CSV table of C-alpha atoms in Angstrom, one decimal:
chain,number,residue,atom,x,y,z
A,1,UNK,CA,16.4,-33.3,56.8
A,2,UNK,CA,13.7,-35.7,54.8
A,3,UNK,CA,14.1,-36.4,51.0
A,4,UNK,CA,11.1,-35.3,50.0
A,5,UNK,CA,8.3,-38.0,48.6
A,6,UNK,CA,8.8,-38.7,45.3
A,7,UNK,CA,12.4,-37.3,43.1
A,8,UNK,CA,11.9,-33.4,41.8
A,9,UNK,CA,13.5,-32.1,39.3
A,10,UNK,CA,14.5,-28.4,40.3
A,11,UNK,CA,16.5,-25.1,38.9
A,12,UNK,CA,18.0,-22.8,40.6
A,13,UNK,CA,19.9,-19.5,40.1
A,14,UNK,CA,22.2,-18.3,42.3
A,15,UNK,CA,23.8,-21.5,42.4
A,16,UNK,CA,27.2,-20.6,42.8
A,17,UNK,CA,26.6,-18.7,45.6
A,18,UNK,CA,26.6,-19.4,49.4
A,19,UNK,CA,23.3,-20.5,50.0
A,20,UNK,CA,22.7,-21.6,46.5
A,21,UNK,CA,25.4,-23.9,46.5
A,22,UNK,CA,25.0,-25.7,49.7
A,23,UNK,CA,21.1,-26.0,48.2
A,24,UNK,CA,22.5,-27.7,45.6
A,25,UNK,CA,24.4,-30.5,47.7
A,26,UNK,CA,21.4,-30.8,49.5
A,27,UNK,CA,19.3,-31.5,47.2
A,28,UNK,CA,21.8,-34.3,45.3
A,29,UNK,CA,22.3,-35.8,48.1
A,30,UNK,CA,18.6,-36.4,48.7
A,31,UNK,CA,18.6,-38.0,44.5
A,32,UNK,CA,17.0,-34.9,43.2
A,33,UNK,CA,17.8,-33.9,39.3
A,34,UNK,CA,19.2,-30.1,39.6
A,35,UNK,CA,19.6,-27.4,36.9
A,36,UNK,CA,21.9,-24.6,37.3
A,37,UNK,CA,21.5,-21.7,35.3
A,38,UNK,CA,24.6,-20.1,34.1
A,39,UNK,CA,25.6,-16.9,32.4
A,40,UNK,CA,27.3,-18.3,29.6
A,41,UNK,CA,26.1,-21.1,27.0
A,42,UNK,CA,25.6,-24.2,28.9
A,43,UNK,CA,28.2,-26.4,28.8
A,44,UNK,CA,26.9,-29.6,30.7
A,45,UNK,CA,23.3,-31.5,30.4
A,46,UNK,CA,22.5,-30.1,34.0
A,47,UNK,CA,23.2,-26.5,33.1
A,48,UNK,CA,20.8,-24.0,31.7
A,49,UNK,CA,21.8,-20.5,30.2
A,50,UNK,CA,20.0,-17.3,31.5
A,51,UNK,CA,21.2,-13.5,31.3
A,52,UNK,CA,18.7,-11.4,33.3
A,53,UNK,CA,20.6,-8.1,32.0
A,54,UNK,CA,19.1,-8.9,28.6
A,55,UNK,CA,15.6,-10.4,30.4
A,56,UNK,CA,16.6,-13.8,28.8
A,57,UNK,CA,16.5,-17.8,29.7
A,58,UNK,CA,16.9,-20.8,27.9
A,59,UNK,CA,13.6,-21.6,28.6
A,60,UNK,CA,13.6,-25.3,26.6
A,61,UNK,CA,16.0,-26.0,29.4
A,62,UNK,CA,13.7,-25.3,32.0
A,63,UNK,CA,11.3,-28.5,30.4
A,64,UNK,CA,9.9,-30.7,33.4
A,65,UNK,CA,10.9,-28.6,36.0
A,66,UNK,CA,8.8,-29.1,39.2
A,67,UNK,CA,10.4,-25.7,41.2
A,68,UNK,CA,12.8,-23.3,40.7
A,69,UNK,CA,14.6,-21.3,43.5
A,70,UNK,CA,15.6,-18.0,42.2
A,71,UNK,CA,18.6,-16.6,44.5
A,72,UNK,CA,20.6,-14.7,42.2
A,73,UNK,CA,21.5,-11.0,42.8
A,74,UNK,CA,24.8,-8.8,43.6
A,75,UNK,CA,25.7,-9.1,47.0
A,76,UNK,CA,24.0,-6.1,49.5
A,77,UNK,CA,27.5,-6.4,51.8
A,78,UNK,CA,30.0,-6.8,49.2
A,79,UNK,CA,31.3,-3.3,48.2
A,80,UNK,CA,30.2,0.0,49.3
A,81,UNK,CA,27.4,1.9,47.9
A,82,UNK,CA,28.0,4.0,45.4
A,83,UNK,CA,25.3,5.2,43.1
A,84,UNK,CA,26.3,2.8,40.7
A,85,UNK,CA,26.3,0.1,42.7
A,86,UNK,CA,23.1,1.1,44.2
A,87,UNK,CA,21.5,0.3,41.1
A,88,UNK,CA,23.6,-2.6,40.4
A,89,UNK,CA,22.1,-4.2,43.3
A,90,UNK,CA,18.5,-3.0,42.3
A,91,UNK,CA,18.4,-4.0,38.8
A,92,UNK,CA,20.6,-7.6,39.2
A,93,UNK,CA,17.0,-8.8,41.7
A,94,UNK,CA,14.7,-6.6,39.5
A,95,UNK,CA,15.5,-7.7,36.0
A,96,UNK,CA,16.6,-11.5,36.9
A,97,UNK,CA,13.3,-12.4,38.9
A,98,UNK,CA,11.5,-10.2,35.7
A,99,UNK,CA,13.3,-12.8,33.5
A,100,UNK,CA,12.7,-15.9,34.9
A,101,UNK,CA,8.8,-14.5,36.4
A,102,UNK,CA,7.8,-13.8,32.2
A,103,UNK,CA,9.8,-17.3,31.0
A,104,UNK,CA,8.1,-19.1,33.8
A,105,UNK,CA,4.5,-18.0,32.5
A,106,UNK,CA,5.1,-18.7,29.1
A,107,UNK,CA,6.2,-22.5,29.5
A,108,UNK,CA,3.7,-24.7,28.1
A,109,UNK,CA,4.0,-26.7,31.6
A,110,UNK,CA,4.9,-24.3,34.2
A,111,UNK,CA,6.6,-25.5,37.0
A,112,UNK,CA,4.3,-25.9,40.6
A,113,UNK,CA,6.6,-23.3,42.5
A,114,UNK,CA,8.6,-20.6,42.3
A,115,UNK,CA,10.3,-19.9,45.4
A,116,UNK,CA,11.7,-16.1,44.9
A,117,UNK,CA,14.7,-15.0,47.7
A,118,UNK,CA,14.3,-12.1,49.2
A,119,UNK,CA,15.6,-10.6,51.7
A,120,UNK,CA,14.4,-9.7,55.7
A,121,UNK,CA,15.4,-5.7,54.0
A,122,UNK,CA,11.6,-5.4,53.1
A,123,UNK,CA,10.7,-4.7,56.7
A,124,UNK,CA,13.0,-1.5,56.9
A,125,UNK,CA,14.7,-1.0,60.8
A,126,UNK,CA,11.9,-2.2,63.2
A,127,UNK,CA,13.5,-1.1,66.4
A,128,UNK,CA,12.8,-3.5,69.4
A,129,UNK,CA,9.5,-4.5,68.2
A,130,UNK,CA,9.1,-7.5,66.6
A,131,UNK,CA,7.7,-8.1,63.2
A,132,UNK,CA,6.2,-10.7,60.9
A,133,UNK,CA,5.1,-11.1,57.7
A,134,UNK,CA,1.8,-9.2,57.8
A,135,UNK,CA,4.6,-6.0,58.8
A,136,UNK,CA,4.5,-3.0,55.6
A,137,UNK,CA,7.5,-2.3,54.2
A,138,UNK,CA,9.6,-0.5,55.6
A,139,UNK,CA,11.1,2.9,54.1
A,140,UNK,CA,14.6,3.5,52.6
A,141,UNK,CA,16.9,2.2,49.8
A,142,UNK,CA,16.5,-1.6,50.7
A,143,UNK,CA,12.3,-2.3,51.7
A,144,UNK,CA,11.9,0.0,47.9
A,145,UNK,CA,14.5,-2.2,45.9
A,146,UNK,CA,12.5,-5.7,48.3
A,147,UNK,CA,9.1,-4.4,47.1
A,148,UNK,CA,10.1,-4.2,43.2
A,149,UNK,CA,12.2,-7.4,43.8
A,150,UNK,CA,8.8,-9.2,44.9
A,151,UNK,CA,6.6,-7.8,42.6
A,152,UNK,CA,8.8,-8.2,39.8
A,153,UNK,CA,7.4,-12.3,40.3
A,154,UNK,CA,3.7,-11.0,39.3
A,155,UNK,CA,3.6,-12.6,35.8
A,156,UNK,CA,4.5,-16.1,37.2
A,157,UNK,CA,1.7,-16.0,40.3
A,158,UNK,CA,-1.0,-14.9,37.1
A,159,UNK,CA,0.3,-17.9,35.6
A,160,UNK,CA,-1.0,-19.8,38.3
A,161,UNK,CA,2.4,-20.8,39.5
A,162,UNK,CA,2.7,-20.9,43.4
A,163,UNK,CA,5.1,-18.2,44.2
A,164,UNK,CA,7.0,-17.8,47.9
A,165,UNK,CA,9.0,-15.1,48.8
A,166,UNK,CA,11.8,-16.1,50.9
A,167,UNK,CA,12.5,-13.1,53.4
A,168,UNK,CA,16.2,-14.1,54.7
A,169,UNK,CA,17.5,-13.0,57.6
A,170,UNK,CA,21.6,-13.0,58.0
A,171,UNK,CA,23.2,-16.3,57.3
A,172,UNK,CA,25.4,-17.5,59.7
A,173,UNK,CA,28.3,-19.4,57.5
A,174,UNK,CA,32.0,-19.1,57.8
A,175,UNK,CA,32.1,-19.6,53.8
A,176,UNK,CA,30.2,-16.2,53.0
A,177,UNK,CA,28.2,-13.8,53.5
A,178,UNK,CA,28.3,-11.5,56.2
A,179,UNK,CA,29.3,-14.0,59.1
A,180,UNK,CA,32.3,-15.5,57.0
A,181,UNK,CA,33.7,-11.7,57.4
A,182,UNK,CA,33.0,-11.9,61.0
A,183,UNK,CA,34.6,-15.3,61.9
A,184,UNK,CA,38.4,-14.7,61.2
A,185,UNK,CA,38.0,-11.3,62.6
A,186,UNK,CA,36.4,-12.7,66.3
A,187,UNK,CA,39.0,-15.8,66.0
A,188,UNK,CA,41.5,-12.9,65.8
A,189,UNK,CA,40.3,-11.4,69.1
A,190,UNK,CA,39.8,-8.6,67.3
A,191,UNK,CA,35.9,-8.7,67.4
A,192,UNK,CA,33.1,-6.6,69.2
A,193,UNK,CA,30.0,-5.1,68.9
A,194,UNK,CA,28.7,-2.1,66.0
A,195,UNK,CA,27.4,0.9,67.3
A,196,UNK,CA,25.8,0.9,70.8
A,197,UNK,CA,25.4,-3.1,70.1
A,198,UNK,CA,21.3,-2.9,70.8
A,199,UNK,CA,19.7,-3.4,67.4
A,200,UNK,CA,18.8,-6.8,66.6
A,201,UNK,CA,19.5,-8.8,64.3
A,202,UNK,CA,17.7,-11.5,62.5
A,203,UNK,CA,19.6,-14.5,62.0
A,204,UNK,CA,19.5,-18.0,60.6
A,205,UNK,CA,22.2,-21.1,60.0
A,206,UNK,CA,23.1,-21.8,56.7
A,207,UNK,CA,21.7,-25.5,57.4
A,208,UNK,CA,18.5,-24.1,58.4
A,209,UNK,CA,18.3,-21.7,55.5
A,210,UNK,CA,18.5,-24.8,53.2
A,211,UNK,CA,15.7,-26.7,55.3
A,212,UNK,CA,13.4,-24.1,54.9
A,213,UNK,CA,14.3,-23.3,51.1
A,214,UNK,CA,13.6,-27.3,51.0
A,215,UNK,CA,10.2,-26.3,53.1
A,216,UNK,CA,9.0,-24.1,50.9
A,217,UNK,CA,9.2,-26.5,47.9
A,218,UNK,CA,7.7,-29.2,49.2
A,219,UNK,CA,4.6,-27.3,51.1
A,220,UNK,CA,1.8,-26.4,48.8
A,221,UNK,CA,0.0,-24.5,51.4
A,222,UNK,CA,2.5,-21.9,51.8
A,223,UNK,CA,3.1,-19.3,49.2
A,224,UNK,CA,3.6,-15.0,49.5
A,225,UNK,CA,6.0,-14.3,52.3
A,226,UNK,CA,7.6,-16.4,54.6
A,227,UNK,CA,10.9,-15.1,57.0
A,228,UNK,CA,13.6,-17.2,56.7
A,229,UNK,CA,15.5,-16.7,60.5
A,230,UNK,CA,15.6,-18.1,63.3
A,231,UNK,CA,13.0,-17.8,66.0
A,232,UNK,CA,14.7,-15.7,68.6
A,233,UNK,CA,16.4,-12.5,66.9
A,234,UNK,CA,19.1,-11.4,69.2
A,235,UNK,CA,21.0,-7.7,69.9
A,236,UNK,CA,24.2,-7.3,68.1
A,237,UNK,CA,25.7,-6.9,71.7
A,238,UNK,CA,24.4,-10.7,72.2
A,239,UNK,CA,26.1,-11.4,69.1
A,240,UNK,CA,29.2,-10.4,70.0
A,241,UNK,CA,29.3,-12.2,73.5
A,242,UNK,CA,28.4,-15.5,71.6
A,243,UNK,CA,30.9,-15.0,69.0
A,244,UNK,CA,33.4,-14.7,71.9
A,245,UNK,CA,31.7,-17.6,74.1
A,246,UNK,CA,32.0,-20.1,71.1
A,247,UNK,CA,35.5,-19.2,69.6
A,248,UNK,CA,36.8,-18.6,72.9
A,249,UNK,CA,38.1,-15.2,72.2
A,250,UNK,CA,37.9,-11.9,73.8
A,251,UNK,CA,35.3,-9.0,71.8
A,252,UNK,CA,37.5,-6.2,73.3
A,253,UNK,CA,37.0,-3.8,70.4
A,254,UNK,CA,33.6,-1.6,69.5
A,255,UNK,CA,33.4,-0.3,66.3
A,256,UNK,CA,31.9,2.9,66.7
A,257,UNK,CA,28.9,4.5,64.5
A,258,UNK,CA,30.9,6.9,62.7
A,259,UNK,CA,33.4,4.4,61.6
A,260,UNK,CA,31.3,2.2,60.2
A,261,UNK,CA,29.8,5.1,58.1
A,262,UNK,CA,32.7,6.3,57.0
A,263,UNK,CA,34.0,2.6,55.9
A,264,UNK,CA,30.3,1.5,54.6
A,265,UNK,CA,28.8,4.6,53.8
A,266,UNK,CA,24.9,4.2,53.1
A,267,UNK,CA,25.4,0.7,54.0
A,268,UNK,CA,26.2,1.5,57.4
A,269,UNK,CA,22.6,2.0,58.6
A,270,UNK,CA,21.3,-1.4,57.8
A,271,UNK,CA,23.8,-2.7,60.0
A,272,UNK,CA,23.5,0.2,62.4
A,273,UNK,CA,19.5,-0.5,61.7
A,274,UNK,CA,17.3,-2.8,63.8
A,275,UNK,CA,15.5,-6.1,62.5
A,276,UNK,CA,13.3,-7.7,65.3
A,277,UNK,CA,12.0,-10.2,62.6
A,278,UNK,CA,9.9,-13.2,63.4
A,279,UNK,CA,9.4,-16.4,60.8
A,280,UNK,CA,5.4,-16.9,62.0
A,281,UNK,CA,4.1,-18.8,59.0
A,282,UNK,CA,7.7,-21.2,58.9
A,283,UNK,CA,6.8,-22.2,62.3
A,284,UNK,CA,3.3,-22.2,62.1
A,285,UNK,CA,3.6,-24.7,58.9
A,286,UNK,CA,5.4,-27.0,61.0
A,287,UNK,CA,8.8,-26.5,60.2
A,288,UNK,CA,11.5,-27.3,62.9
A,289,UNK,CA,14.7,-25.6,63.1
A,290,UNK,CA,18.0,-27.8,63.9
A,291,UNK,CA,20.1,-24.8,65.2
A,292,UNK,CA,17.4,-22.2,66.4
A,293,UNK,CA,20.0,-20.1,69.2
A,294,UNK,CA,22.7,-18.1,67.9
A,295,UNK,CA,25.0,-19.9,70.2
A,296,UNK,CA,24.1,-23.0,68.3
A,297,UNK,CA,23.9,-21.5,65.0
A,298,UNK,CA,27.6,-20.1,65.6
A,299,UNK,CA,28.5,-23.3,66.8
A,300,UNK,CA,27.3,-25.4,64.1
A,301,UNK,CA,29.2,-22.7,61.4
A,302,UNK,CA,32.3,-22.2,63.7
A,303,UNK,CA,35.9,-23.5,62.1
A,304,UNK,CA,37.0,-26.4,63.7
């Protein structure tokens, strides 16, 4: 990965989390200034306060910033889906990006981007086609909460602010996320494919993920939606044979359909669902990836 040009001085929420946090690291290491904003009064000079439940930031802490990368929001995979947790994971995207979209506009000297994560759950289930970002939205309880989520950014692009929407596909990580679930089951032998194993799914490595976040700060030509995964979606049935080629392990065990609704509930048809998802404007701005096969990917995430 290049440092970029000249040092940057960039905030980011979400910072605590997977991808936030190995953003973070990345960008340190390259001798850039970061702010973190925290939900609590800040207790450190690179620390900024925000609570998007109350549409607030410290936005005097935000002074001189030249991006920020907005990645907060409750986790789509962490519990199952109960009403309330439904609109837990709606309003936690809605209200922060609404929050740091208004403070944004209203700085005296805005930053030049905004790059807004989102998620690949705009495009709905795609089947086998494949999709890219000139796709609709798709129809059910994720593309409605990805549309709000996006447009929620509004008052920061009438600021004149350079907004990108980050569609991500799913991270492959052995810290987090849906793949650090996956990992100790597969080393267990215990892994194998979900459902009939022939919807895709779109995937990206972690180190790739941060790349492209990188990318999307430090390319003024890109801004709207760019799909953050890796160029070659694969079945969940490939999945599972690479999980088991890497680790060395057998995949022995499908989980059938009505299990997984019965353990997920709702959240059982976006892993049941299909994303064919392409990243056409990533590629076509010259972005490279380091690990673009899932074999690769797996192996460059894999516990050694």
């Amino acid at each position: 990965m290049q440092p970029s040009a000249h040092r940057k001085r960039v905030a980011v929420t979400g910072a605590s989390g997977l991808i936030g946090a190995a953003l973070v690291r990345s960008l340190r290491a390259d001798g850039h200034d970061v702010l973190r904003l925290v939900r609590r009064p800040a207790r450190t000079a690179d620390e900024v306060e925000w609570d998007p439940k109350r549409l607030y930031v410290d936005g005097a802490g935000l002074t001189g910033v030249d991006a920020v990368v907005h990645l907060a929001g409750a986790g789509v995979g962490e519990r199952r889906w109960t009403e309330a947790y439904k609109k837990e994971i709606r309003d936690s995207r809605v209200l922060g990006t609404t929050a740091i979209a208004r403070t944004l506009a209203g700085l005296a000297e805005p930053p030049e981007a905004l790059v807004c994560g989102t998620a690949l759950g705009w495009y709905g289930d795609t089947g086998s086609g494949a999709v890219d970002e000139s796709a609709p939205a798709g129809t059910g309880f994720l593309p409605s909460v990805c549309v709000e989520w996006e447009a929620a950014a509004a008052p920061a692009e009438e600021a004149g602010i350079r907004v990108t929407y980050a569609r991500t596909g799913l991270v492959v990580a052995r810290q987090g996320g849906a793949w650090g679930r996956l990992f100790p089951v597969f080393r267990a032998g215990l892994g194998g494919r979900m459902g009939d194993g022939h919807q895709y799914w779109s995937f990206i490595a972690l180190h790739d993920e941060v790349a492209a976040l990188r990318h999307l700060i430090d390319t003024p030509s890109l801004s709207g939606p760019v799909n953050l995964t890796a160029p070659e979606p694969v079945t969940n049935r490939e999945v599972t044979a690479a999980m088991g080629r890497v680790l060395r392990r057998p995949t022995p065990f499908p989980v059938p359909a009505p299990a997984l609704r019965l353990v997920l509930g709702d959240f059982a048809a976006d892993v049941l669902g299909s994303q064919r998802v392409v990243p056409e404007r990533l590629l076509a701005s010259g972005f490279t990836f380091a690990f673009p096969t899932i074999d690769e990917a797996i192996r460059a995430a894999a516990p050694h």
